[in-house]
Short mmCIF file of C-alpha atoms in Angstrom, two decimals:
data_model
loop_
_atom_site.label_atom_id
_atom_site.label_comp_id
_atom_site.label_asym_id
_atom_site.label_seq_id
_atom_site.Cartn_x
_atom_site.Cartn_y
_atom_site.Cartn_z
CA ASP X 1 7.07 -9.84 23.53
CA TRP X 2 6.37 -6.13 23.33
CA SER X 3 8.95 -5.58 20.59
CA SER X 4 6.48 -6.72 17.94
CA ASP X 5 4.64 -3.44 18.57
CA VAL X 6 7.71 -1.39 17.70
CA CYS X 7 8.07 -0.14 14.13
CA SER X 8 11.31 0.16 12.22
CA SER X 9 11.10 3.97 12.29
CA ASP X 10 11.27 3.76 16.10
CA LEU X 11 14.72 2.19 15.90
CA GLY X 12 16.72 5.05 14.45
CA SER X 13 18.86 4.87 11.35
CA LYS X 14 21.48 2.41 12.57
CA PRO X 15 20.75 -1.32 12.59
CA ASP X 16 22.52 -1.71 15.94
CA THR X 17 20.45 1.00 17.66
CA PRO X 18 19.29 -0.30 21.05
CA TRP X 19 15.59 -0.99 21.51
CA PRO X 20 13.68 2.03 22.74
CA LYS X 21 11.79 1.92 25.98
CA ARG X 22 8.28 0.61 25.54
CA PRO X 23 6.06 3.41 24.29
CA GLU X 24 3.09 4.28 26.46
CA PRO X 25 0.63 3.33 25.10
CA ALA X 26 2.15 0.91 22.61
CA ARG X 27 2.53 2.63 19.25
CA ARG X 28 1.03 1.04 16.17
CA CYS X 29 2.84 1.17 12.87
CA MET X 30 1.42 3.61 10.34
CA CYS X 31 2.01 3.79 6.61
CA THR X 32 0.86 6.87 4.73
CA VAL X 33 0.42 8.06 1.18
CA THR X 34 -0.08 11.65 0.11
CA TYR X 35 -1.56 12.38 -3.30
CA LEU X 36 -1.53 15.88 -4.77
CA PRO X 37 -2.92 16.48 -8.27
CA LEU X 38 -1.19 19.33 -10.10
CA LEU X 39 -3.16 22.12 -11.78
CA GLY X 40 -1.38 21.72 -15.12
CA GLY X 41 -1.79 17.94 -15.13
CA GLY X 42 0.13 15.15 -13.49
CA TYR X 43 0.47 14.59 -9.75
CA LEU X 44 2.84 14.30 -6.85
CA LEU X 45 2.77 11.21 -4.67
CA GLY X 46 4.70 10.61 -1.47
CA THR X 47 4.58 7.52 0.68
CA ASN X 48 6.30 5.95 3.64
CA ARG X 49 6.41 2.36 4.79
CA ASP X 50 6.52 2.13 8.55
CA GLU X 51 7.04 -1.57 9.07
CA ARG X 52 7.49 -3.88 12.00
CA HIS X 53 11.14 -4.51 12.78
CA HIS X 54 10.99 -8.29 12.27
CA ARG X 55 10.40 -7.93 8.53
CA GLY X 56 13.36 -8.06 6.17
CA ARG X 57 14.81 -4.88 4.71
CA ALA X 58 13.18 -4.10 1.37
CA ALA X 59 15.26 -3.84 -1.78
CA PRO X 60 15.39 -0.32 -3.22
CA PRO X 61 13.28 0.55 -6.26
CA SER X 62 14.42 -1.12 -9.44
CA LEU X 63 13.19 -1.25 -13.02
CA ARG X 64 11.38 -4.33 -14.28
CA VAL X 65 9.03 -5.06 -17.16
CA LEU X 66 5.42 -5.99 -16.43
CA GLY X 67 2.63 -6.05 -19.00
CA GLY X 68 5.14 -4.89 -21.62
CA ARG X 69 5.89 -1.66 -19.74
CA LYS X 70 8.78 -0.50 -17.59
CA VAL X 71 7.83 -0.37 -13.92
CA LEU X 72 9.78 1.15 -11.03
CA ALA X 73 9.12 -0.47 -7.64
CA PRO X 74 10.87 -1.53 -4.43
CA THR X 75 10.71 -5.21 -3.48
CA ASP X 76 9.57 -6.60 -0.14
CA ALA X 77 12.23 -8.96 1.22
CA ASP X 78 9.76 -11.34 2.87
CA ALA X 79 7.21 -12.04 0.13
CA GLY X 80 8.73 -10.51 -3.01
CA GLY X 81 5.86 -8.12 -3.65
CA THR X 82 5.75 -4.35 -3.45
CA TRP X 83 3.67 -1.63 -1.82
CA VAL X 84 4.22 1.14 -4.38
CA ALA X 85 4.96 1.09 -8.10
CA LEU X 86 5.03 3.52 -11.00
CA ASP X 87 4.97 2.61 -14.69
CA GLU X 88 6.38 4.52 -17.65
CA ARG X 89 2.97 6.07 -18.45
CA GLY X 90 2.66 7.61 -14.97
CA HIS X 91 0.24 5.03 -13.58
CA CYS X 92 0.86 4.39 -9.90
CA LEU X 93 -0.40 1.88 -7.36
CA CYS X 94 0.18 2.39 -3.65
CA LEU X 95 -0.94 -0.18 -1.07
CA LEU X 96 -1.59 0.34 2.63
CA ASN X 97 -2.79 -2.08 5.27
CA GLY X 98 -6.47 -1.71 6.14
CA ASP X 99 -7.11 0.32 9.27
CA ARG X 100 -10.63 -0.77 10.16
CA ALA X 101 -11.66 -3.88 11.99
CA PRO X 102 -12.00 -6.59 9.34
CA ALA X 103 -15.55 -7.51 8.45
CA ALA X 104 -14.51 -11.17 8.53
CA ALA X 105 -11.71 -13.28 9.94
CA PRO X 106 -8.62 -13.20 7.74
CA PRO X 107 -8.34 -16.03 5.23
CA PRO X 108 -6.64 -19.13 6.65
CA ALA X 109 -3.65 -18.67 4.32
CA PRO X 110 -3.77 -15.06 3.14
CA ARG X 111 -1.71 -14.12 0.11
CA SER X 112 0.75 -11.26 0.34
CA ARG X 113 -0.94 -8.00 -0.57
CA GLY X 114 2.28 -6.90 -2.26
CA LEU X 115 1.94 -9.77 -4.73
CA LEU X 116 -1.51 -8.42 -5.63
CA VAL X 117 0.10 -5.10 -6.52
CA LEU X 118 2.47 -6.89 -8.91
CA GLU X 119 -0.47 -8.68 -10.55
CA LEU X 120 -2.41 -5.43 -10.91
CA LEU X 121 0.60 -3.77 -12.56
CA ILE X 122 -0.08 -5.79 -15.71
CA ASP X 123 -2.70 -3.10 -16.43
CA PRO X 124 -2.55 -0.45 -13.68
CA GLY X 125 -5.13 1.96 -15.12
CA VAL X 126 -7.78 3.08 -12.63
CA ASP X 127 -10.66 1.28 -14.38
CA ALA X 128 -8.67 -1.91 -15.08
CA VAL X 129 -7.55 -2.17 -11.44
CA THR X 130 -11.14 -1.71 -10.24
CA GLU X 131 -12.51 -4.29 -12.69
CA THR X 132 -9.82 -6.82 -11.75
CA LEU X 133 -10.48 -6.44 -8.02
CA GLN X 134 -14.26 -6.66 -8.55
CA ALA X 135 -13.80 -9.83 -10.63
CA LEU X 136 -11.56 -11.38 -7.96
CA GLN X 137 -14.15 -10.52 -5.32
CA ALA X 138 -17.01 -12.01 -7.37
CA ALA X 139 -14.99 -15.21 -7.85
CA GLY X 140 -14.19 -15.40 -4.11
CA GLU X 141 -10.49 -15.00 -4.84
CA LEU X 142 -9.62 -11.87 -2.84
CA SER X 143 -7.72 -13.97 -0.28
CA TYR X 144 -5.96 -11.04 1.38
CA ARG X 145 -6.03 -9.29 4.69
CA SER X 146 -7.76 -5.91 4.54
CA PHE X 147 -6.08 -3.17 2.52
CA LYS X 148 -6.38 0.25 0.94
CA LEU X 149 -5.13 0.74 -2.58
CA LEU X 150 -4.62 4.09 -4.26
CA SER X 151 -4.68 3.81 -8.05
CA VAL X 152 -3.60 6.87 -10.05
CA GLU X 153 -3.35 7.31 -13.80
CA ARG X 154 -2.12 10.20 -15.88
CA ASP X 155 -3.30 9.09 -19.30
CA PRO X 156 -5.06 11.04 -20.86
CA VAL X 157 -5.95 13.06 -17.74
CA THR X 158 -4.98 12.55 -14.12
CA ARG X 159 -7.51 10.41 -12.24
CA ALA X 160 -7.28 8.74 -8.86
CA ARG X 161 -9.36 6.14 -7.08
CA LEU X 162 -9.17 4.71 -3.57
CA LEU X 163 -10.18 1.06 -3.25
CA GLU X 164 -10.64 -0.53 0.14
CA TRP X 165 -11.02 -4.24 0.89
CA ASN X 166 -12.33 -5.09 4.38
CA GLY X 167 -12.26 -8.87 4.00
CA VAL X 168 -15.85 -9.04 2.70
CA ALA X 169 -16.61 -6.03 0.52
CA LEU X 170 -14.68 -3.80 -1.84
CA SER X 171 -15.45 -0.09 -1.64
CA VAL X 172 -14.54 2.24 -4.48
CA GLU X 173 -14.15 6.00 -4.17
CA ASP X 174 -13.23 8.29 -7.05
CA LEU X 175 -11.12 11.16 -5.83
CA ASP X 176 -11.76 14.69 -6.95
CA SER X 177 -9.08 17.23 -7.73
CA ALA X 178 -8.29 17.89 -4.06
CA SER X 179 -5.22 16.54 -2.33
CA LEU X 180 -5.52 13.43 -0.21
CA VAL X 181 -3.65 11.85 2.69
CA VAL X 182 -4.42 8.21 3.47
CA SER X 183 -2.93 6.24 6.34
CA SER X 184 -3.08 2.66 7.46
CA THR X 185 -3.62 3.76 11.05
CA TYR X 186 -4.57 7.12 12.44
CA GLU X 187 -4.27 7.79 16.13
CA THR X 188 -4.92 11.09 17.86
#
């Protein structure tokens, strides 16, 4: 069934929009995040979620309390997790699917990556997120498909880190003061 290769953004804004003709070649879904640190402090972050049409419609961002802090995040209808969240201190986590061939077969029963984001929101600081992911990896408990995770904090200065899990290893890259665009898939 070719329709599994069609993303929700291909369908137009109406739910009853007819299926488009099959793209040539089949288009892969692509999520992106753009991070732009501001000269006077703080940052701008923009993201899109380009999801396969068979997934449920996400609930809009809502406030909740995690780790004793207010957090604003949308909710995935299928697994209850989220792909982007911002807390009251300006810490942000943004999750994308991994775009490289996994270094290992996916776990037999992978957990939802969006649930990981909720767990990491307990302490979403750049160092805490890194330490938590490294501890999960060391314990053999990173039972997720590959992903990229942008972690940004604003307290006391703006810092950003890109973490990438390929199914075997976790890579960590501190981002300098330049802007950054990350995507789950990039096709030319």
